Structure formats: C-alpha cells, structure tokens
Coordinates of C-alpha atoms in Angstrom, one line a residue:
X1 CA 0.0 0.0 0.0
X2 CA 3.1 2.2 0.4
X3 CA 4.0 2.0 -2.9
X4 CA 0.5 2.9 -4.6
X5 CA 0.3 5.6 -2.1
X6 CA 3.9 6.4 -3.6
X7 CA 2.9 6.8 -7.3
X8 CA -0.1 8.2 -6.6
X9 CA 1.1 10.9 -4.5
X10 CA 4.2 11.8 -7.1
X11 CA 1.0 12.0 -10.1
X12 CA -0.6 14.5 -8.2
X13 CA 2.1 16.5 -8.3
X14 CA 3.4 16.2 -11.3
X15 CA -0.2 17.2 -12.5
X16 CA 0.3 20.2 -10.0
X17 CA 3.7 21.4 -11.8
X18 CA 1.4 21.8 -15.1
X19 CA -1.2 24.0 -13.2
X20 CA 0.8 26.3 -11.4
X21 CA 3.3 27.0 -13.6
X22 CA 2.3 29.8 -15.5
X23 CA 1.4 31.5 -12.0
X24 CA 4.8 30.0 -10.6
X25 CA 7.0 32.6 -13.5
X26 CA 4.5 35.5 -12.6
X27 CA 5.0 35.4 -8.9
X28 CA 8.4 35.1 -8.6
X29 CA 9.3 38.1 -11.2
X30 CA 7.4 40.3 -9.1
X31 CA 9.7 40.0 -6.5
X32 CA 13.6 39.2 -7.8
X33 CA 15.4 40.6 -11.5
X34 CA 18.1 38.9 -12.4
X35 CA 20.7 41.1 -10.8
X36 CA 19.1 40.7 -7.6
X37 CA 20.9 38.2 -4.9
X38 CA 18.0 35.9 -2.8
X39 CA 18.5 34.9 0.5
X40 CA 15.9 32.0 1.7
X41 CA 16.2 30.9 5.2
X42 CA 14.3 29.4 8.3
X43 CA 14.4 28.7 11.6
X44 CA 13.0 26.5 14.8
X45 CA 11.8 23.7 12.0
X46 CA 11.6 21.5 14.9
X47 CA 11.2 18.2 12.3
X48 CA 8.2 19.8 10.6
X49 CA 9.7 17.9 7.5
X50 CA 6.8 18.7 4.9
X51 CA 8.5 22.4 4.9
X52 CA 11.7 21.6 3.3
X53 CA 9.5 20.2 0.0
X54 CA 7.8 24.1 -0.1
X55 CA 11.7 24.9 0.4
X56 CA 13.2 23.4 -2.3
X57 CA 10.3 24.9 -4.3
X58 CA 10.9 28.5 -3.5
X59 CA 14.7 27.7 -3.9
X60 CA 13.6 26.4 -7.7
X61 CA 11.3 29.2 -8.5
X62 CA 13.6 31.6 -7.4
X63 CA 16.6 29.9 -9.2
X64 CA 14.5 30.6 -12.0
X65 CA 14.8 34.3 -11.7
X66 CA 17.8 34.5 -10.6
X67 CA 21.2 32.9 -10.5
X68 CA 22.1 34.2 -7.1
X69 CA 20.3 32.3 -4.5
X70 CA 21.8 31.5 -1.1
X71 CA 19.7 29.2 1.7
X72 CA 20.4 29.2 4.9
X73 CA 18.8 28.2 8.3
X74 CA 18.6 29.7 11.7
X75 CA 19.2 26.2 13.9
X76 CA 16.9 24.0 15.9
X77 CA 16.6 21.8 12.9
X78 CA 17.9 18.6 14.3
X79 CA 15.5 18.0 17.0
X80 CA 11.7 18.7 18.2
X81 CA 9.7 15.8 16.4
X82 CA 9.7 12.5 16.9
X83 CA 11.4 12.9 13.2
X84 CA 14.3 14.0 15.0
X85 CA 14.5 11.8 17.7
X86 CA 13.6 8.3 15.6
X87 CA 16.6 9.0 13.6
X88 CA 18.9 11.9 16.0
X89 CA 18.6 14.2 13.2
X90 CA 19.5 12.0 10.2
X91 CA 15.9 12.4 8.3
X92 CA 16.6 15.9 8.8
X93 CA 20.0 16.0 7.5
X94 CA 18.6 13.8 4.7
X95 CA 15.9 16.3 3.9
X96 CA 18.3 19.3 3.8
X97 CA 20.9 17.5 1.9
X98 CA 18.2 17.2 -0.9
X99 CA 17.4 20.7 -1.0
X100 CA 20.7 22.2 -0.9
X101 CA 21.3 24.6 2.2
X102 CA 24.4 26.5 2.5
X103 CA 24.6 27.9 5.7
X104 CA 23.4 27.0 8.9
X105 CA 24.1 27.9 12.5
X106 CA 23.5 26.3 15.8
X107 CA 20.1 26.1 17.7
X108 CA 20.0 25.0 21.7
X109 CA 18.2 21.4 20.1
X110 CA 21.0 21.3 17.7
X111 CA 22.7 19.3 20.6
X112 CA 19.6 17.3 22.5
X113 CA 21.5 13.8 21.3
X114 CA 25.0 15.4 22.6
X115 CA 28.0 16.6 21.0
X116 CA 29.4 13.5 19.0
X117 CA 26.3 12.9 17.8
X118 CA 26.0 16.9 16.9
X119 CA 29.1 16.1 15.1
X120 CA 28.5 13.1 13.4
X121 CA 25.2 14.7 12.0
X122 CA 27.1 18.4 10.8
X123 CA 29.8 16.3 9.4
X124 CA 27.0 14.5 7.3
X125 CA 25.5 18.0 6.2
X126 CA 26.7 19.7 2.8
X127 CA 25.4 23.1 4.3
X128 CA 28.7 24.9 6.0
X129 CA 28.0 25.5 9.9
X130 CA 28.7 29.2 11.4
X131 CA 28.7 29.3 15.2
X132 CA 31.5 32.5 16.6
X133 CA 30.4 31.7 20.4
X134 CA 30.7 28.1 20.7
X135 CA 34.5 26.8 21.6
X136 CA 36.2 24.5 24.5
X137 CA 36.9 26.8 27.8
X138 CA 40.3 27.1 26.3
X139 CA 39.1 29.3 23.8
X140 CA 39.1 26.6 20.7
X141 CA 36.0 27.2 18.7
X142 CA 34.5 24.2 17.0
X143 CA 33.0 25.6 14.3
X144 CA 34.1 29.1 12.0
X145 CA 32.5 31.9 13.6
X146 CA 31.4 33.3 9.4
X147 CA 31.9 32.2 6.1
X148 CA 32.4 34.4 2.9
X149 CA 30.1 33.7 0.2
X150 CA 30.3 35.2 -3.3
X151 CA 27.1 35.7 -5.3
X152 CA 26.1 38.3 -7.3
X153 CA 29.3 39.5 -8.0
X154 CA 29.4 40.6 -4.0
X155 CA 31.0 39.2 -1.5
X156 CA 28.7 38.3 1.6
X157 CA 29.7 37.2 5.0
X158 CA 27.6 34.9 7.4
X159 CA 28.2 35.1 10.9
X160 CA 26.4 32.6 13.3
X161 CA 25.7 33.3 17.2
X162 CA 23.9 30.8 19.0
X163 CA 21.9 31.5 22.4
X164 CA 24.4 31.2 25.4
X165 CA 21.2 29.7 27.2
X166 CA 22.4 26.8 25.1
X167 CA 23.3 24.6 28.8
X168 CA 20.2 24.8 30.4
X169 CA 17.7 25.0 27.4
X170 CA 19.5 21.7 26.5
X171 CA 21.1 19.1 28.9
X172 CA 23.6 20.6 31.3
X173 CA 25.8 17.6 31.5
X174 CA 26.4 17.7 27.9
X175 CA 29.0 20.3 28.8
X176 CA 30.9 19.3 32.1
X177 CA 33.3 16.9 32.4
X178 CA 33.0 14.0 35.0
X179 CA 33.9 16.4 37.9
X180 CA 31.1 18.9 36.7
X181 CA 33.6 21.6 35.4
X182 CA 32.6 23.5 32.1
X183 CA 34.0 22.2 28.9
X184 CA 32.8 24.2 26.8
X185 CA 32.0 28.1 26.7
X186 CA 28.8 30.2 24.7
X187 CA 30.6 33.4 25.5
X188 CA 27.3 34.8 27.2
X189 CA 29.8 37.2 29.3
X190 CA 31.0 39.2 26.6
X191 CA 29.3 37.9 23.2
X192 CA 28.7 41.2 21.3
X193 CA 32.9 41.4 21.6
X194 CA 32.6 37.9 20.1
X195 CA 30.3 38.8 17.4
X196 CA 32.1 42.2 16.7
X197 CA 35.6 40.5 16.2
X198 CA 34.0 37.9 13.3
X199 CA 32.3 40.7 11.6
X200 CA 35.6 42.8 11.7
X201 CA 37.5 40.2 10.0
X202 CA 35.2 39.4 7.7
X203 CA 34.8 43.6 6.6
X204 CA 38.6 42.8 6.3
X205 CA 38.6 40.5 4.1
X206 CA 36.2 42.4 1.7
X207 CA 32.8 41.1 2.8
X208 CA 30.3 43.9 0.7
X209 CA 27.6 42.6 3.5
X210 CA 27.5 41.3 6.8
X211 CA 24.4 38.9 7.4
X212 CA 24.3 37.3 11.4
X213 CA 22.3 34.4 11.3
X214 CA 21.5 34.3 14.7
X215 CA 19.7 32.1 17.2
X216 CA 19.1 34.6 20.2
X217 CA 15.2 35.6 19.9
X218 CA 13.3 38.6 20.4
X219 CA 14.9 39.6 24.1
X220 CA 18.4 40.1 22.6
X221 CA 18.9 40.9 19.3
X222 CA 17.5 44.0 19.8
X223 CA 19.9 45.4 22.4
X224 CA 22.7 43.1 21.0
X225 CA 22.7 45.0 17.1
X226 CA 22.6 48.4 19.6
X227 CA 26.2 47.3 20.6
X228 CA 27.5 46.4 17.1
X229 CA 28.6 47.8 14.1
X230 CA 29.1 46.9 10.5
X231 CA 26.4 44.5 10.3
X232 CA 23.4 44.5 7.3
X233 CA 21.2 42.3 8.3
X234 CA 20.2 39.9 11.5
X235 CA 18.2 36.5 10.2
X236 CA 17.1 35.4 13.6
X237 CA 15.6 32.4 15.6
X238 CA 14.9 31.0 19.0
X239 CA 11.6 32.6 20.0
X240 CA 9.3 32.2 17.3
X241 CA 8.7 35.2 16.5
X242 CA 6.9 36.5 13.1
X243 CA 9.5 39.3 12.1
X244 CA 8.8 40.0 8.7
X245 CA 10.9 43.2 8.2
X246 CA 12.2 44.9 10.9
X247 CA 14.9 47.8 11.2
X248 CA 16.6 47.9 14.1
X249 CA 19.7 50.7 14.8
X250 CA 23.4 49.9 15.3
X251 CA 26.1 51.3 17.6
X252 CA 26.7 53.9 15.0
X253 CA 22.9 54.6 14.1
X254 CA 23.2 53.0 11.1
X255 CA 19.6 50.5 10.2
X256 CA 20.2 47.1 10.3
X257 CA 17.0 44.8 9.1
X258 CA 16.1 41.9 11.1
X259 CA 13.7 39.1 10.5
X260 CA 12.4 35.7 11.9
X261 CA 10.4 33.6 10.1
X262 CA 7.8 32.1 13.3
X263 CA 8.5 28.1 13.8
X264 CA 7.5 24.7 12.1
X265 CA 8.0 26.4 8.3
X266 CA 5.0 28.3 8.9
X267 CA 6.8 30.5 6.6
X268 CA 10.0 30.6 4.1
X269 CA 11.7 33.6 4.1
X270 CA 13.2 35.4 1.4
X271 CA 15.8 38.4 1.9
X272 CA 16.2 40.3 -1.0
X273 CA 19.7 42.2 -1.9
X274 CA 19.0 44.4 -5.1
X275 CA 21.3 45.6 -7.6
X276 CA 21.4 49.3 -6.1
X277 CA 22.7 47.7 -2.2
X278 CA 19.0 48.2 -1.2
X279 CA 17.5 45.3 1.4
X280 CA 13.7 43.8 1.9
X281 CA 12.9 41.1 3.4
X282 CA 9.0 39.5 2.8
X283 CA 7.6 36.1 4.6
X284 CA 5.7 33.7 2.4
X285 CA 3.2 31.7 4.2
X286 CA 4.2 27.5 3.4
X287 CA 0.4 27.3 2.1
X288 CA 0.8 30.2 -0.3
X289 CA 3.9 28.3 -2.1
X290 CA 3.0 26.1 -4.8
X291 CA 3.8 22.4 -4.7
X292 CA 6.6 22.1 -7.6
X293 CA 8.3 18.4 -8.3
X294 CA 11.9 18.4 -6.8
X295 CA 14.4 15.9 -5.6
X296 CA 13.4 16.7 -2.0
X297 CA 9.5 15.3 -2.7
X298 CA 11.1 12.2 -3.2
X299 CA 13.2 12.3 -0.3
X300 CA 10.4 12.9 1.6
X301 CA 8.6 10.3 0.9
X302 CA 11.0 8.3 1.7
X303 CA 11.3 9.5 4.8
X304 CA 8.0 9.6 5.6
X305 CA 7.6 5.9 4.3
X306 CA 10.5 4.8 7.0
X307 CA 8.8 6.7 9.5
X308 CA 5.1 5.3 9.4
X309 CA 6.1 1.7 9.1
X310 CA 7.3 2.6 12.7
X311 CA 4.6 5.2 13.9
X312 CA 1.7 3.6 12.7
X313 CA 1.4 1.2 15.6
X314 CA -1.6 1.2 17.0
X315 CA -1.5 2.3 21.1
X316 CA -4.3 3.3 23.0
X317 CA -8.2 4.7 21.5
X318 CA -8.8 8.4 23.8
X319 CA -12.1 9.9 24.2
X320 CA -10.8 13.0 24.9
X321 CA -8.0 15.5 23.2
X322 CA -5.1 15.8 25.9
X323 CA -3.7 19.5 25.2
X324 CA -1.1 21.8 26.4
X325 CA -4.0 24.7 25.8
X326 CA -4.4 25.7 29.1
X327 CA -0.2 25.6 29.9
X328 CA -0.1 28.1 26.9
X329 CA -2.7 30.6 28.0
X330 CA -1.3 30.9 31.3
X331 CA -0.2 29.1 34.4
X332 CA -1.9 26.3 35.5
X333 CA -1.8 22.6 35.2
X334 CA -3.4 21.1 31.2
X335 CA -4.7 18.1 30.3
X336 CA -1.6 16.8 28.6
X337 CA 0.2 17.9 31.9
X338 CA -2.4 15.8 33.5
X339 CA -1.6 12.6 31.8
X340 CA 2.2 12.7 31.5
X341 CA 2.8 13.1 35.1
X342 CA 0.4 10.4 36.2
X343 CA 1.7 8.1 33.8
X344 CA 5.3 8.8 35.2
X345 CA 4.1 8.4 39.2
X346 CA 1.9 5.1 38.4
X347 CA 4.5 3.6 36.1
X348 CA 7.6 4.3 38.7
X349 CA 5.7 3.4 41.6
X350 CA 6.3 7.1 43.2
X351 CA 4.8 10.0 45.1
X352 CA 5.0 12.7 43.1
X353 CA 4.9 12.3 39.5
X354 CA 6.9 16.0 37.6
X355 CA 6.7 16.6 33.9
X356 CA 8.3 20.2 32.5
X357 CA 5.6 21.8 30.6
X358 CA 8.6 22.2 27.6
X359 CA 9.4 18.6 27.4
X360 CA 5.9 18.2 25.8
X361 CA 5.4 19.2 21.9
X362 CA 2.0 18.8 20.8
X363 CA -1.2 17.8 21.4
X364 CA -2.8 13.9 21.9
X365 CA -5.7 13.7 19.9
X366 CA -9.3 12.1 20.3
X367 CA -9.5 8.9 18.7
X368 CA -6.7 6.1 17.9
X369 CA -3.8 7.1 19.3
X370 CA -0.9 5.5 17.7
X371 CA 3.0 5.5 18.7
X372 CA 3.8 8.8 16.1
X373 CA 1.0 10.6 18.3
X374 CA 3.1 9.7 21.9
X375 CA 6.6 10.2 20.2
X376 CA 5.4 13.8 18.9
X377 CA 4.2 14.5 22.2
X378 CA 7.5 13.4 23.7
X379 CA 10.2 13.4 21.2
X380 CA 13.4 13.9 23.3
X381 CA 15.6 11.2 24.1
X382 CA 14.6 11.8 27.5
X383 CA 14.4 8.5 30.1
X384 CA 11.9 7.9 33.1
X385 CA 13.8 7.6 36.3
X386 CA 12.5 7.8 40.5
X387 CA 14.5 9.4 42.9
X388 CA 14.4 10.4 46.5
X389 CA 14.6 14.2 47.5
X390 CA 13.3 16.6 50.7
X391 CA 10.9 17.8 50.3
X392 CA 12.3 21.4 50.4
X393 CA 14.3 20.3 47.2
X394 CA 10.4 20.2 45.9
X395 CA 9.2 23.3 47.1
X396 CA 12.7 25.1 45.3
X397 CA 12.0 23.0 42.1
X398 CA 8.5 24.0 41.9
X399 CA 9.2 27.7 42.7
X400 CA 12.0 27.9 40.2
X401 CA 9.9 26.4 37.7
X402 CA 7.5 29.6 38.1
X403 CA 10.0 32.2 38.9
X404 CA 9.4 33.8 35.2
X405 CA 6.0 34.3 35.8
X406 CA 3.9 35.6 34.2
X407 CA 5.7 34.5 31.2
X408 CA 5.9 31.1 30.1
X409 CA 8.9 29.1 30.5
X410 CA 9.7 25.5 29.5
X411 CA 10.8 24.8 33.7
X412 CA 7.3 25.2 34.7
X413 CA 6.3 22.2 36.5
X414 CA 3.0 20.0 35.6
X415 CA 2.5 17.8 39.0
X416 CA 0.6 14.6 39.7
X417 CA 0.0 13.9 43.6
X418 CA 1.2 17.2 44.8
X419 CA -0.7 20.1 44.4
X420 CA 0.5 24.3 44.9
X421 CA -0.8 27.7 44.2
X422 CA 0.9 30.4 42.7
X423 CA 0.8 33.7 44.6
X424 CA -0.1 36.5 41.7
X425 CA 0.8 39.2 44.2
X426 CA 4.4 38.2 44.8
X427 CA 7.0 40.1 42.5
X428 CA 10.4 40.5 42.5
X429 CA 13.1 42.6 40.1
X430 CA 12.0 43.1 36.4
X431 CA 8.8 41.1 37.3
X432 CA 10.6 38.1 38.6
X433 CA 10.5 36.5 42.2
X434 CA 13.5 36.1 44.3
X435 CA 15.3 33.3 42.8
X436 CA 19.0 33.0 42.1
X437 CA 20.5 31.7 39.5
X438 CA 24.5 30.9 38.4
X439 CA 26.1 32.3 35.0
X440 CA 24.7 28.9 33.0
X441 CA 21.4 29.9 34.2
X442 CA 20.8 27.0 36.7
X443 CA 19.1 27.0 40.0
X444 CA 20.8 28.1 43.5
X445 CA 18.4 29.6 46.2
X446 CA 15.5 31.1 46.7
X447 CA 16.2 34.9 47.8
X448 CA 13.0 36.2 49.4
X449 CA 9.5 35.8 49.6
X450 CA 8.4 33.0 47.9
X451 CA 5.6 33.0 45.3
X452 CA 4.7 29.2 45.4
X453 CA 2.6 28.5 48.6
X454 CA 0.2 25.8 49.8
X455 CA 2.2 22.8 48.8
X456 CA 1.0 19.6 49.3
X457 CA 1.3 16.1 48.8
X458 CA -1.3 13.0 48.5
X459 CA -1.3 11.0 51.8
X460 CA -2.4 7.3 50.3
X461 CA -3.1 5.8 54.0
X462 CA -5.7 9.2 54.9
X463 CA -7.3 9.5 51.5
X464 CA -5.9 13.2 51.6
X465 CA -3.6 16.1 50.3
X466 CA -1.8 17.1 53.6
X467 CA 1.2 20.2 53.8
X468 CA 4.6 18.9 52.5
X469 CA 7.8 18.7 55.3
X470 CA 10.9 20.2 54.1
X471 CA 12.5 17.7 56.1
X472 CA 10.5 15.0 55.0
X473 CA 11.9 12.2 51.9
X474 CA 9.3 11.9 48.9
X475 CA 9.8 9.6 45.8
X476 CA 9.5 11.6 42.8
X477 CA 9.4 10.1 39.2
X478 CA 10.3 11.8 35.7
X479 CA 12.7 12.9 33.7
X480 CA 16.0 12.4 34.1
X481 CA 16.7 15.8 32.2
X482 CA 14.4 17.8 35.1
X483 CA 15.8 15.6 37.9
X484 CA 19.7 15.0 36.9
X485 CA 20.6 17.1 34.1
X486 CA 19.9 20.5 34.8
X487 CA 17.7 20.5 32.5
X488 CA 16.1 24.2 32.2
X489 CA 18.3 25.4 35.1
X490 CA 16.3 23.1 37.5
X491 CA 18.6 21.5 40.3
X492 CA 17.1 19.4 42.4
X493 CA 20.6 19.2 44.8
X494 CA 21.7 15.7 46.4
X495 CA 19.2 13.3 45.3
X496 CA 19.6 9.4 45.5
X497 CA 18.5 7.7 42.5
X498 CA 16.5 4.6 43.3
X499 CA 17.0 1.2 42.1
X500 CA 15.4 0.1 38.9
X501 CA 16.0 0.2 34.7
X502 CA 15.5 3.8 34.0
X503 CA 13.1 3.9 30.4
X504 CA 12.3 6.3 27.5
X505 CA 9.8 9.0 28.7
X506 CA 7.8 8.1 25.7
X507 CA 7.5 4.2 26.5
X508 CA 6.6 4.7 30.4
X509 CA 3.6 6.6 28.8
X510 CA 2.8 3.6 26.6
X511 CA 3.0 1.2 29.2
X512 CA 0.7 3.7 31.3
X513 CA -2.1 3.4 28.4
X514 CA -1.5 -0.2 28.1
X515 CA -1.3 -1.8 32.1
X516 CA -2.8 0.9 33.9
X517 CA -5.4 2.3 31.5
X518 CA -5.9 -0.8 29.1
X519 CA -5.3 1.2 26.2
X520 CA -8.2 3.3 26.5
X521 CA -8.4 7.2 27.8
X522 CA -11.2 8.0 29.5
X523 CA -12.8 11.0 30.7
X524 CA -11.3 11.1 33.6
X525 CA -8.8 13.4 31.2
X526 CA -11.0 16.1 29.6
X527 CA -10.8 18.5 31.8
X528 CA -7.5 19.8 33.6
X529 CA -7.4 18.4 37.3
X530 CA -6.4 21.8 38.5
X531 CA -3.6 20.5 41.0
X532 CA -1.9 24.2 40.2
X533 CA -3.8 27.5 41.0
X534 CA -3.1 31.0 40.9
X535 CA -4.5 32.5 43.8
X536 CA -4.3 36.5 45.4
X537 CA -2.1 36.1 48.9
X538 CA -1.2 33.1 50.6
X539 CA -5.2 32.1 50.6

C-alpha cells in the first residue's frame, strides 16, 4: 500500500507542476530581476519535514529568476519531532541535503543527542556550519565563527551566534566533564565582543555585506545589534517570532533589518539584496507556495515511508483530546500535563509524578492514538527515572519552575500527587520573584518571599492532600533531564536515584495506556485536574 500511495502521491504533483506553472514565473518576477541576490532561510523547524518540500520549491522558483540564490537556516533543525528523535537528526539531515542549504548555524536542540552525535550529524550535512560563540573553555572554537560567500558579483559574510542559554535550554551535563567543570563556553559574558571581532574580520577581508544568522530571539537581538557595528542584516531564531521586516539601529545609528520567520515552516523567508545595495525582506506563508516536483519530494517520501512503518502502531483509543492549551494561555496545570505526570508516578511506583511543561510538543488527539501521536508528544531522548529528594528540594524545584512568571517558561512544573498555588501578588526585580541563578542559568536559592505556597502532597493511607515537610523524603518520578541534568536550570541538589532500569519517557507513557489504563483514555482526562492554581495572597 506504500507504494500505490507512492505513485499516486508523485501523479498528483506532477499534475500540479502543469497548473501552477504559468502563476509560478508570474509570482516570482514580481519580487527578484536577475541582478538581484536571494536569500531563503528558516528557523526553529523542529522536524516539521513537509516544509523543506515548499523549500526546495521557492529555492527552484527563485533559481529561476535568478542565479544568485543562497539558503540558509537559523538552527533547531535537528530535534523537536519525533522525526528528530527516531533518527537523532539523520531524516533531517537527509531532507536538507536534498534541498541544498548552504549555511546554517546552531540552535540549543542542535545538541539534544549530545556533542558526538551533533558532530557526526554536521559532518554529514553539505550546508557549512557558522557558530563564533561556541568553543572549548580554552578558547578553541569548533566551528568558524562566518563564512564568505560570493554571489552576485558581491561578496557576503555569514556570521552565526547561537543562544548562550544553550546549557540549560538543553542538557547541562552535555557540557561538564566527569567532575562537573565546564568544557565548553557560549561566550554569554561578553558575546557582542565575540560577534564584533568575526564581523571585523570578515569587513577585512572584503565582505560587501555582513548577514548574522542568529539564534538569540526577540529579548536580545534588539539590544545586541545596539552594541554592534558593520552588520546589514540579522536573520534570527529561538523565540518564534513572526518578524517580517524589521529595522533595528546599530552602535553607529546606522539601520540594520532583522527578521524571523515564526516556527515549524510556517513561513519561508526570502531576503532580497537588489542591484542598487538596497534590502527587503517578505515572509511567504508555506500554504501560499505552490507544490513544484523536486528531488526533496522524493526524499520525503521516503522519509516519511520509513517513518510510518514505525509510527503507525496502534497504542491506546482516547475519548478526549489531551492538550497543552491551558499551559499556553497561562499558568496552570493542562490536560496533557495531567496525563504525562500520572503516567510517570503510576509507572515508577512514586509520590509525586513531575513533567516540564517544555518537554511536551503537541497535542494527543481524540480517537486512535498510535505510537507517532506519543513520540510527537515526547520526542526527546529523554528516560523515566525515580529518585528520592526533601521535600524542600520540591518546594525550590517548583518555585523555580515559576520564577518567570507571568511568562511562560519551559521549567514550569505540571505535577501529579502534589498540588501548589501560585501567589499572583508576589514580584520580584523586572517582574521576577526572588530566585537566584549561576552564570549557566541554573538554580541556586531562593532569595526572598516566595511565590509558590500551599504545597502539598497526596497522603495514600488518609485519602488526603496534607502540607509537605521540608525535612520529609518523597519519591519523585520523571525525567532524568528535570531531575539530573539540569535540564532548564532546574537542580534538584543531592538526590539518591532509586533502584530500577530507568526507560524512554515516551515508552513509560505507553505502558501507562497499556497496564494501567488498558489502552483506553477515558474522561477522567477532559478537563485539567487543576492540581496548580493561581491565587491572590497566601489564601
């Protein structure tokens, strides 16, 4: 059936080609001459693999306008589907190959699989890979900070910066040794000096244009380009932001654009250089690009045929949707939240079941459930593991996890036997409680006042919630990310793992469905189970 769905998929396009391509010449010549120099880029794909087909089409139907087409991509590319994580960023590679990127810099999921396997994945990518703040403490760099590209008869330079968050929004312990010392640096410190010195050498070595493809996000870039000079343009990623053409002011007052294209190829987007030195920069929505025959359709079916003969299994039938809606409007516990942190309690045998609200991707849907809806959910190569902490460690983890409020942060705790209220009248500097944090952005104390209150935790012999002891031991299952990594700065202190095979996030939930649940979800998960309120005082 794979194979007839093959052919008939590749028909329907080729029939498409014909239709669209009178309309294909038109819209593309009211954009680019010949003269012009295209940029196409991305960012924060996450595995939404469909894109790179509506890629390699713009890249075709601009290549016939002009010769002078450059692609590059912002990072997070490797990881954030279960595309990713089924193959640690080889379909991805695979896909990218096919349509011909070349330029990329480094997103924080860039290294969710570590750094060999980072390395084994760039080494098999035909893109070149700009990153100027990522190097070994001694100062070694492991990738070229820019590259010079000729197009056009100019001479551009790409310089990459990746976020220095990248420790803590990936695994910590990716980047200590044994003896938790640092091995490697992002610079964080002093990184507009980092970024200045690349784009000074390249001005030296006759770059016409300075590009940054940059995966910082909204909060810094503006501040950042304010320190700089000599820079054209910032392509940007990291908080998935729609940016469509922005001007932004450099240390000498000079207008730099900057752009970011959202996440998950909801758009392509296409800087323009014109003949006169002149810059625009336009999104194109992926619907709005017409489906055009290229080498990467076929790669993507391939990829996409390897992939269902694995994700098609059937797992559980639900009754209900389980959604991260309510996590995403604001602060309080969501369905999906709900059913992760159960599943990791029952299956672990534990008190307290944790799950951070950024370790879950998308929506469960009504219906049959299969294994590609639980490893989209949970993509990361995340494993289930139980420990044994105080329960003051609980109280800090749970605190820290809100200490952004009231923005959303990927720390923030979804709970199952515990419950806590947030305090909305507790604020500390620049709208953020009293929590301290090191250089890498990880955990130390809380300072002041504390904004999580009423904590407490089911009693199984009373039949009750009763206040959690500091003092007290609790069994606590999850991730091994949250628990033992560091993972989004949370540090949980001395904590004694307890004996027993640790297991893939994703399969603890699957054998939740299928020995606690009997592969059905009930109602019991429609509505959120509100174990996390906001509340005004300590009331």
């Amino acid at each position: 059936t794979s194979d007839i769905l093959y052919m008939y998929m590749k028909r329907i396009l080729c029939v498409a080609i014909c239709l669209v391509a009178a309309a294909v010449a038109a819209w593309g010549q009211q954009r680019v001459s010949g003269e012009d120099i295209v940029i196409l880029y991305d960012n924060d794909v996450h595995g939404a693999v469909e894109g790179y087909a509506r890629m390699a089409a713009m890249k075709k139907m601009m290549a016939n306008q002009t010769g002078n087409v450059v692609t590059v991509s912002c990072g997070d590319f490797l990881s954030g589907s279960s595309y990713g994580s089924l193959s640690r960023g080889a379909y991805l590679i695979r896909l990218m190959n096919s349509v011909g990127y070349d330029f990329v810099t480094l997103g924080n999921h860039e290294f969710d699989f570590g750094i060999p396997t980072l390395t084994e994945q760039l080494g098999n990518l035909s893109a070149k890979t700009v990153c100027c703040n990522f190097s070994s403490v001694e100062g070694d760099d492991l990738f070229p900070g820019y590259s010079l590209c000729r197009v056009g008869g100019k001479l551009i330079a790409f310089v990459g910066v990746t976020t220095p968050t990248v420790p803590t929004s990936s695994t910590p312990i990716f980047f200590t040794d044994s003896v938790g010392h640092w091995k490697y640096s992002f610079h964080g410190d002093h990184l507009d000096s980092v970024i200045q010195s690349n784009v000074d050498k390249s001005r030296r070595e006759g770059a016409d244009y300075v590009i940054v493809l940059s995966h910082l996000g909204e909060s810094d870039v503006p501040q950042l380009v304010a320190s700089l000079r000599g820079i054209d343009a910032v392509i940007d990623g990291h908080s998935h932001t729609t940016i469509a053409d922005s001007t932004l002011y450099d240390k000498q007052h000079k207008p730099v654009l900057w752009t970011q294209t959202g996440a998950y190829f909801e758009h392509v987007g296409q800087l323009v250089v014109y003949a006169d030195g002149r810059m625009s920069s336009t999104l194109i929505a992926r619907s709005e690009i017409p489906e055009i025959v290229t080498p990467t359709v076929d790669t993507l079916l391939s990829v996409q045929r390897e992939y269902e003969a694995i994700g098609s299994r059937w797992v559980a039938h639900s009754a209900v949707n389980l959604g991260r809606k309510d996590y995403a409007r604001g602060w309080a516990d969501c369905t999906l939240g709900n059913f992760f942190a159960d599943a990791y309690r029952v299956v672990a045998k534990a008190q307290i079941g944790l799950m951070n609200a950024g370790g879950m991707r998308v929506d469960i849907p009504a219906g049959e459930v299969t294994f590609h809806h639980l490893f989209s959910a949970a993509p990361f190569d995340n494993r289930l593991i139980k420990v044994e902490v105080s329960g003051q460690s609980i109280m800090d983890a749970l605190e820290f996890g809100c200490y952004r409020y009231p923005k959303v942060g990927g720390g923030f705790l979804q709970v199952s036997g515990l419950t806590y209220d947030i305090d909305t009248t507790v604020h500390g500097h620049s709208g953020e409680c009293f929590v301290e944090i090191n250089e890498q952005g990880i955990f130390q104390k809380v300072k002041g006042r504390r904004r999580v209150v009423n904590v407490c935790v089911w009693d199984s012999e009373k039949q009750c919630f009763e206040p959690i002891v500091p003092e007290k031991l609790y069994t606590v299952a999850g991730c091994d990310y949250t628990l033992l990594k560091h993972g989004d700065g949370h540090n949980f202190g001395d904590v004694k793992v307890l004996e027993g095979d640790s297991i893939p996030y994703v399969d603890a939930l699957e054998l939740y469905i299928r020995e606690h649940l009997h592969g059905s979800i009930g109602p019991y998960y429609a509505l959120p189970q509100k174990h996390i309120r906001l509340c005004v005082g300590n009331k």
